[in-house]
CSV table of N, CA, C and O in Angstrom, one decimal:
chain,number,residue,atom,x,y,z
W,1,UNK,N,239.5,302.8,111.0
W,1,UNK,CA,240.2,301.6,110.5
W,1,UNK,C,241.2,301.9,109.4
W,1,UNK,O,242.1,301.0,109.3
W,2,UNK,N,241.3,302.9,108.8
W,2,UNK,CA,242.4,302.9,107.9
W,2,UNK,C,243.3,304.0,108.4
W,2,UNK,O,244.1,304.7,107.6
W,3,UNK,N,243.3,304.3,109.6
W,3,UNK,CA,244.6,304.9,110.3
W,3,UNK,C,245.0,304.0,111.5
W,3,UNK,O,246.2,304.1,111.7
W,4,UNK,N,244.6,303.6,111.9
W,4,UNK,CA,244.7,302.7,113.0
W,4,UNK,C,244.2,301.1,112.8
W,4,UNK,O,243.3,300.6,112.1
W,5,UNK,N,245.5,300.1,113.8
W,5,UNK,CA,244.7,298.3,114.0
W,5,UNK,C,244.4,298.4,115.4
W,5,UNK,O,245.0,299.0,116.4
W,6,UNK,N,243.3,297.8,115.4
W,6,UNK,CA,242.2,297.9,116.9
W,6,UNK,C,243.3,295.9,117.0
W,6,UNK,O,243.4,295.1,116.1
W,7,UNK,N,243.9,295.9,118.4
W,7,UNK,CA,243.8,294.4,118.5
W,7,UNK,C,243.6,294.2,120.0
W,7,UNK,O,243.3,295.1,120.8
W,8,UNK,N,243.8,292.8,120.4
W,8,UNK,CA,243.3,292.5,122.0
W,8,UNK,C,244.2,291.3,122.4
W,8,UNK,O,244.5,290.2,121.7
W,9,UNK,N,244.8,291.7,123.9
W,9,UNK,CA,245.5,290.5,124.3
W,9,UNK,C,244.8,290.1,125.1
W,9,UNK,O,243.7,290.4,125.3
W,10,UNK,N,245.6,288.8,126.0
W,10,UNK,CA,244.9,287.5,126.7
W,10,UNK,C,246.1,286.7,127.0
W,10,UNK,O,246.9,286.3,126.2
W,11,UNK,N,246.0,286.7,128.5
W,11,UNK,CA,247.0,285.9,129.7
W,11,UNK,C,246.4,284.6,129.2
W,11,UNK,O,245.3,284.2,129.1
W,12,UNK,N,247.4,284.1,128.9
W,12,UNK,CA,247.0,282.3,128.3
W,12,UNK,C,248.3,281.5,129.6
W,12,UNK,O,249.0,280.4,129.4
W,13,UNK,N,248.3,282.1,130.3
W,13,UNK,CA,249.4,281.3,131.8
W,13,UNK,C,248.8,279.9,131.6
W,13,UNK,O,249.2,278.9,131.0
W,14,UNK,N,247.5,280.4,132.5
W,14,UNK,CA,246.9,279.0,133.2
W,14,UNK,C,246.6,277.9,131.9
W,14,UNK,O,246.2,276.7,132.1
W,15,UNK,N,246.8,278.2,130.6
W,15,UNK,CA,246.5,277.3,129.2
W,15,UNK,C,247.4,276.4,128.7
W,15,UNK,O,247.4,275.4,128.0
W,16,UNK,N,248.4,277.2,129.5
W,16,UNK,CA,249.9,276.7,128.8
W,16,UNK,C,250.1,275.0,129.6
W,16,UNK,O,249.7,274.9,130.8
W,17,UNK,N,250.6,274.1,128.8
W,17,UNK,CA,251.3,272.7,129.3
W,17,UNK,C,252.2,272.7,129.5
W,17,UNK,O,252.8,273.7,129.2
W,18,UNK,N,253.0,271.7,129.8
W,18,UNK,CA,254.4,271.1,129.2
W,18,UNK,C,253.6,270.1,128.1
W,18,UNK,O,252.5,269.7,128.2
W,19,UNK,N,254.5,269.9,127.2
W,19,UNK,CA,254.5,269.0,126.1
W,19,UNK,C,253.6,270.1,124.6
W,19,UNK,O,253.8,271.3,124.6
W,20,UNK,N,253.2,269.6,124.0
W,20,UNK,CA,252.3,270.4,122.9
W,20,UNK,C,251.0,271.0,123.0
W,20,UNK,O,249.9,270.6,123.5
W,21,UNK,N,251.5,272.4,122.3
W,21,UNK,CA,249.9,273.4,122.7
W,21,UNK,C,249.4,273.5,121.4
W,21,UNK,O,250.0,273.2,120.4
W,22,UNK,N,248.0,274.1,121.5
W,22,UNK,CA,248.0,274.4,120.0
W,22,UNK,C,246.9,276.0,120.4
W,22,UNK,O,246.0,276.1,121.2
W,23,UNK,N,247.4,277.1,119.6
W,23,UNK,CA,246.8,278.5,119.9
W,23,UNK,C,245.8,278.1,118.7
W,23,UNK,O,246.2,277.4,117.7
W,24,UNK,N,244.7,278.6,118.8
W,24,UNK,CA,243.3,279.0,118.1
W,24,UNK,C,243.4,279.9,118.3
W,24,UNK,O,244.1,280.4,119.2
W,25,UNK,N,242.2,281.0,117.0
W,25,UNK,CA,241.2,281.8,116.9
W,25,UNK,C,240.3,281.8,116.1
W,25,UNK,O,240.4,281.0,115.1
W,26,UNK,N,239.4,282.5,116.1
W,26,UNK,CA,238.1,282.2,115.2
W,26,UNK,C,238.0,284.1,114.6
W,26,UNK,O,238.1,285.2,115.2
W,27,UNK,N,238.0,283.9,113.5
W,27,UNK,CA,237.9,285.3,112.5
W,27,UNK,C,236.5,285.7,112.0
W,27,UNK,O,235.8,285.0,111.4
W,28,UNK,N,236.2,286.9,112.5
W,28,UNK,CA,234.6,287.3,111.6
W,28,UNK,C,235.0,288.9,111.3
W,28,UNK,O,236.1,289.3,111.7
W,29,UNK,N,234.2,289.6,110.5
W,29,UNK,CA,233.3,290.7,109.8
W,29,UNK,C,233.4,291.3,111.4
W,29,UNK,O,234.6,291.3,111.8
W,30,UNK,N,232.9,291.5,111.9
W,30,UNK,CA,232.0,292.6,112.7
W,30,UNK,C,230.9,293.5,111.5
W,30,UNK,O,230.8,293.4,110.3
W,31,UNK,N,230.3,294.7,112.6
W,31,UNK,CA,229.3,295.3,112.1
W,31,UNK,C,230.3,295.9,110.6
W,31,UNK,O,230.0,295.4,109.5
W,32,UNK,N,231.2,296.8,110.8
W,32,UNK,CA,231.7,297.7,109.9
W,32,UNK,C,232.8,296.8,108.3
W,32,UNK,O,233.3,297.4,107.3
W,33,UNK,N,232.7,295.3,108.7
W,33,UNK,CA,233.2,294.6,107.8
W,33,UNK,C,232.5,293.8,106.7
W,33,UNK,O,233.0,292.9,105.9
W,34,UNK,N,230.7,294.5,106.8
W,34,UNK,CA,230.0,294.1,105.8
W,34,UNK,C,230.4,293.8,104.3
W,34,UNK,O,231.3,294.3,103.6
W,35,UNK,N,229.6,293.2,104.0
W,35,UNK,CA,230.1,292.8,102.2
W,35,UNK,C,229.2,293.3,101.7
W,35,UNK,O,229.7,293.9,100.8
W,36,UNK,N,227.6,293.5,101.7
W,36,UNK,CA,226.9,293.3,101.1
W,36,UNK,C,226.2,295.1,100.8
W,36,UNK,O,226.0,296.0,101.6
W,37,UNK,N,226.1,295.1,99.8
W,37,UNK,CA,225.8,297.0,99.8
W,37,UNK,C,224.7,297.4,101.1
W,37,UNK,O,224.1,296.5,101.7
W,38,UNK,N,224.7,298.3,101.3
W,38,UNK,CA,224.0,298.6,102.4
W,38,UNK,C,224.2,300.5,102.7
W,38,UNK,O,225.2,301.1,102.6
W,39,UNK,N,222.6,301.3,103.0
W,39,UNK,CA,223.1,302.6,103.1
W,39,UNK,C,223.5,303.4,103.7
W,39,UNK,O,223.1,304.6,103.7
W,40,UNK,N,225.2,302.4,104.8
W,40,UNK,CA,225.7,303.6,105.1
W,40,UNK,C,227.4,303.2,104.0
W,40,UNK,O,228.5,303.6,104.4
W,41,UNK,N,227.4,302.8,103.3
W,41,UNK,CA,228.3,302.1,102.2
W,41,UNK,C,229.1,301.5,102.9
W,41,UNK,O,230.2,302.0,102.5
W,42,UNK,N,229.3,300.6,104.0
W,42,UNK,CA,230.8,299.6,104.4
W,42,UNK,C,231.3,299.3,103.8
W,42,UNK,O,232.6,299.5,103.8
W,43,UNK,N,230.4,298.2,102.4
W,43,UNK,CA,230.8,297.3,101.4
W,43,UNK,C,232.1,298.4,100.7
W,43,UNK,O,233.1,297.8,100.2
W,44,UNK,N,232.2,300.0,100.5
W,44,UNK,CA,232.6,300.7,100.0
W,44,UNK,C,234.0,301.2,100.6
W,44,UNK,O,234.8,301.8,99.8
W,45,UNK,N,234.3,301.0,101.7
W,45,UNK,CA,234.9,301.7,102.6
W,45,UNK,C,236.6,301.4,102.8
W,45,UNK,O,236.9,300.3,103.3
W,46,UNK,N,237.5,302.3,102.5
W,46,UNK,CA,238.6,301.6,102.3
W,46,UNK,C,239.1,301.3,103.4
W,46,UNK,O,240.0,302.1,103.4
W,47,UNK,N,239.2,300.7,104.3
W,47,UNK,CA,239.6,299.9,105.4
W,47,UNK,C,239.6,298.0,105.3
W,47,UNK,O,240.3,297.2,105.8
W,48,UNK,N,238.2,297.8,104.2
W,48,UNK,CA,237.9,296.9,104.1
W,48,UNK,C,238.5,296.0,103.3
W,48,UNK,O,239.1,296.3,102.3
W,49,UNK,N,238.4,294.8,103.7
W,49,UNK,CA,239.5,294.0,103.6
W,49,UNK,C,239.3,291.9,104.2
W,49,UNK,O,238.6,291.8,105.2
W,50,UNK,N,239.8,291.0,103.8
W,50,UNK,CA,239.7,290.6,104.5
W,50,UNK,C,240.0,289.9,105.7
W,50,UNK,O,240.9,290.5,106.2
W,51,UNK,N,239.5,289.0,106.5
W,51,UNK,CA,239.8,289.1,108.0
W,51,UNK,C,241.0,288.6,108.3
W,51,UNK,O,241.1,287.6,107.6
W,52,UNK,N,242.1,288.8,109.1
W,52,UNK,CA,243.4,288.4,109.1
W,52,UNK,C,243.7,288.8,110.5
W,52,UNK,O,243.2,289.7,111.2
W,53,UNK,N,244.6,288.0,110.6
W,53,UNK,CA,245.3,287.6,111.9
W,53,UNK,C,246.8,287.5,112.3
W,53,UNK,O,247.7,287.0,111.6
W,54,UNK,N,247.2,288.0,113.5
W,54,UNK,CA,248.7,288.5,113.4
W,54,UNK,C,248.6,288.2,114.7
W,54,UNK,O,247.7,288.6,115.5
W,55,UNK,N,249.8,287.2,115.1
W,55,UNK,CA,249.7,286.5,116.6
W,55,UNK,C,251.2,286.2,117.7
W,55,UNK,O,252.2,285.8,117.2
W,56,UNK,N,251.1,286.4,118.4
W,56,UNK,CA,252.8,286.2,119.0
W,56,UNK,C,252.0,285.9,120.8
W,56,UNK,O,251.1,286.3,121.5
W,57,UNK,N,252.9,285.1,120.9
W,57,UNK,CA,252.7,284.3,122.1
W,57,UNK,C,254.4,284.7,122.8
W,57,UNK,O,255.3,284.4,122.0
W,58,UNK,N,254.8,285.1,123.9
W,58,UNK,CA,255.4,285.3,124.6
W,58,UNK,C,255.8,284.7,126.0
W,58,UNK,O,255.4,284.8,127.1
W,59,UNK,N,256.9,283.9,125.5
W,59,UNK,CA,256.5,282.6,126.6
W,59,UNK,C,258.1,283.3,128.0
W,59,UNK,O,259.1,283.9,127.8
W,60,UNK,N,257.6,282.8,129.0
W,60,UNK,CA,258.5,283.1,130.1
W,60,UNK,C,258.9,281.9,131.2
W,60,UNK,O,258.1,281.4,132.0
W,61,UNK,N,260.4,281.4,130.9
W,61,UNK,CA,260.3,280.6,131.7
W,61,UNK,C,260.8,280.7,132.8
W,61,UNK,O,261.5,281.6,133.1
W,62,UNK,N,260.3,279.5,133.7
W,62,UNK,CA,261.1,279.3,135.0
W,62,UNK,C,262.4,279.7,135.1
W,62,UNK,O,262.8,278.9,135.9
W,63,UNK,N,263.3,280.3,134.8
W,63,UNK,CA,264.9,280.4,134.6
W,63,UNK,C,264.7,281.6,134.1
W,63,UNK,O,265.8,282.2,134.1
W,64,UNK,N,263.7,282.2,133.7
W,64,UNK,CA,263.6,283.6,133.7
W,64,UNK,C,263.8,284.2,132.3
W,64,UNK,O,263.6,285.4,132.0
W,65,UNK,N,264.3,283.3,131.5
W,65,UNK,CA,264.6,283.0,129.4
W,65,UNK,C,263.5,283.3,129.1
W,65,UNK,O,262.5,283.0,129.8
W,66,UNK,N,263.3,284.1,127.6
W,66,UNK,CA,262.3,283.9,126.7
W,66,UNK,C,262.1,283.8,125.9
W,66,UNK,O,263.2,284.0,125.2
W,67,UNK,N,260.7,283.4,125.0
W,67,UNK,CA,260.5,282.9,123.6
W,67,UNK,C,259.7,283.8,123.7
W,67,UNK,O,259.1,284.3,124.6
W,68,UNK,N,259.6,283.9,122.0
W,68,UNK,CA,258.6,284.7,121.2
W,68,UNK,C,258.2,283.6,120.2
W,68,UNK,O,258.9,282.8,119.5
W,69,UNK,N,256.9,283.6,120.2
W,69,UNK,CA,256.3,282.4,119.1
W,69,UNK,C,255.8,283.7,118.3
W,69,UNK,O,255.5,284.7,118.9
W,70,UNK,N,255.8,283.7,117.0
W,70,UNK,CA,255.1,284.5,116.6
W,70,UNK,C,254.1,283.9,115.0
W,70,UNK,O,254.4,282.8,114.8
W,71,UNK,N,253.4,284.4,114.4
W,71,UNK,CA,252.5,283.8,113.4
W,71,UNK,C,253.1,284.0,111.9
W,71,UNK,O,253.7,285.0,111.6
W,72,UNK,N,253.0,283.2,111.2
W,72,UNK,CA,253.5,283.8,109.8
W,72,UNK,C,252.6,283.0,108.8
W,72,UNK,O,251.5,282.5,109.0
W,73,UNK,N,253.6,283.3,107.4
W,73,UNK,CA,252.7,282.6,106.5
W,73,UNK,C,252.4,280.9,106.5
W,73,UNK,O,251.3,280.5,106.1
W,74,UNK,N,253.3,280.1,107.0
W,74,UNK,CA,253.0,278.6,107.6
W,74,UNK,C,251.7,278.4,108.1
W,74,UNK,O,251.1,277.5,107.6
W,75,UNK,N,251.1,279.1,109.1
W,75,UNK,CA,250.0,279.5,109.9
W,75,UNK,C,249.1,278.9,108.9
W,75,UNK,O,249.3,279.1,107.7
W,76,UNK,N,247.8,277.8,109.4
W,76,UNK,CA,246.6,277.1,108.9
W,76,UNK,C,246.0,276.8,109.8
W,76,UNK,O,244.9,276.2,109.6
Protein backbone atom coordinates (compact mmCIF):
# COMPACT_ATOMS: atom_id res chain seq x y z
CA UNK A 1 0.00 0.00 0.00
CA UNK A 2 2.51 2.69 0.12
CA UNK A 3 3.88 2.08 -3.30
CA UNK A 4 0.91 1.35 -5.05
CA UNK A 5 -3.43 2.29 -5.20
CA UNK A 6 -5.30 -1.06 -5.47
CA UNK A 7 -8.79 0.37 -7.24
CA UNK A 8 -11.78 -1.39 -9.15
CA UNK A 9 -14.00 -0.53 -12.09
CA UNK A 10 -17.68 -1.28 -12.94
CA UNK A 11 -19.87 -1.05 -16.27
CA UNK A 12 -22.74 1.09 -14.80
CA UNK A 13 -24.38 1.05 -18.86
CA UNK A 14 -27.48 -0.80 -17.80
CA UNK A 15 -27.69 1.99 -14.49
CA UNK A 16 -27.52 4.87 -16.42
CA UNK A 17 -31.14 7.00 -17.21
CA UNK A 18 -32.07 9.87 -18.92
CA UNK A 19 -32.87 12.59 -16.52
CA UNK A 20 -30.89 12.44 -12.92
CA UNK A 21 -28.50 9.77 -11.49
CA UNK A 22 -27.04 9.63 -8.44
CA UNK A 23 -23.31 7.41 -8.12
CA UNK A 24 -22.90 5.80 -4.53
CA UNK A 25 -20.26 4.04 -2.60
CA UNK A 26 -19.84 2.70 0.75
CA UNK A 27 -16.14 3.10 2.39
CA UNK A 28 -14.62 0.52 4.96
CA UNK A 29 -11.06 -0.49 6.66
CA UNK A 30 -10.56 -3.87 5.22
CA UNK A 31 -8.27 -6.42 7.05
CA UNK A 32 -4.93 -4.25 6.75
CA UNK A 33 -6.76 -0.74 7.66
CA UNK A 34 -7.09 -1.64 11.34
CA UNK A 35 -7.01 1.04 14.06
CA UNK A 36 -6.75 -0.69 16.94
CA UNK A 37 -3.14 -2.06 18.15
CA UNK A 38 -2.84 -5.52 17.23
CA UNK A 39 0.39 -8.05 16.81
CA UNK A 40 1.16 -7.70 13.47
CA UNK A 41 1.17 -3.58 14.02
CA UNK A 42 -1.39 -2.26 11.05
CA UNK A 43 -2.55 0.42 13.50
CA UNK A 44 1.44 1.28 12.88
CA UNK A 45 1.87 1.01 9.29
CA UNK A 46 2.52 3.82 7.00
CA UNK A 47 0.03 3.26 4.29
CA UNK A 48 -2.54 3.95 6.76
CA UNK A 49 -4.78 6.44 6.52
CA UNK A 50 -8.19 7.33 6.16
CA UNK A 51 -10.71 5.75 3.79
CA UNK A 52 -11.09 7.90 0.61
CA UNK A 53 -12.52 7.92 -2.60
CA UNK A 54 -11.55 9.10 -6.09
CA UNK A 55 -14.35 8.50 -8.81
CA UNK A 56 -14.90 9.37 -12.63
CA UNK A 57 -17.72 8.17 -14.54
CA UNK A 58 -17.24 8.17 -18.30
CA UNK A 59 -20.17 8.80 -20.09
CA UNK A 60 -20.54 7.92 -24.06
CA UNK A 61 -23.08 9.14 -26.09
CA UNK A 62 -25.24 8.12 -28.85
CA UNK A 63 -23.45 10.68 -31.33
CA UNK A 64 -20.42 9.16 -30.14
CA UNK A 65 -19.33 12.68 -27.71
CA UNK A 66 -17.98 12.32 -24.32
CA UNK A 67 -18.10 13.28 -20.71
CA UNK A 68 -16.06 12.74 -17.93
CA UNK A 69 -17.79 13.26 -14.55
CA UNK A 70 -15.22 13.12 -12.23
CA UNK A 71 -15.22 13.50 -8.05
CA UNK A 72 -13.81 16.36 -6.11
CA UNK A 73 -13.95 18.22 -3.03
CA UNK A 74 -17.96 19.16 -3.54
CA UNK A 75 -18.45 15.36 -3.21
CA UNK A 76 -20.85 14.43 0.12
Amino acid sequence: YDKRVLYQTYDVTDRVRPGGNVLGAELGRGWYGLTDPNEWYFDQAPWHGEPALKAQLEVTFADGSRQTIASDASWR
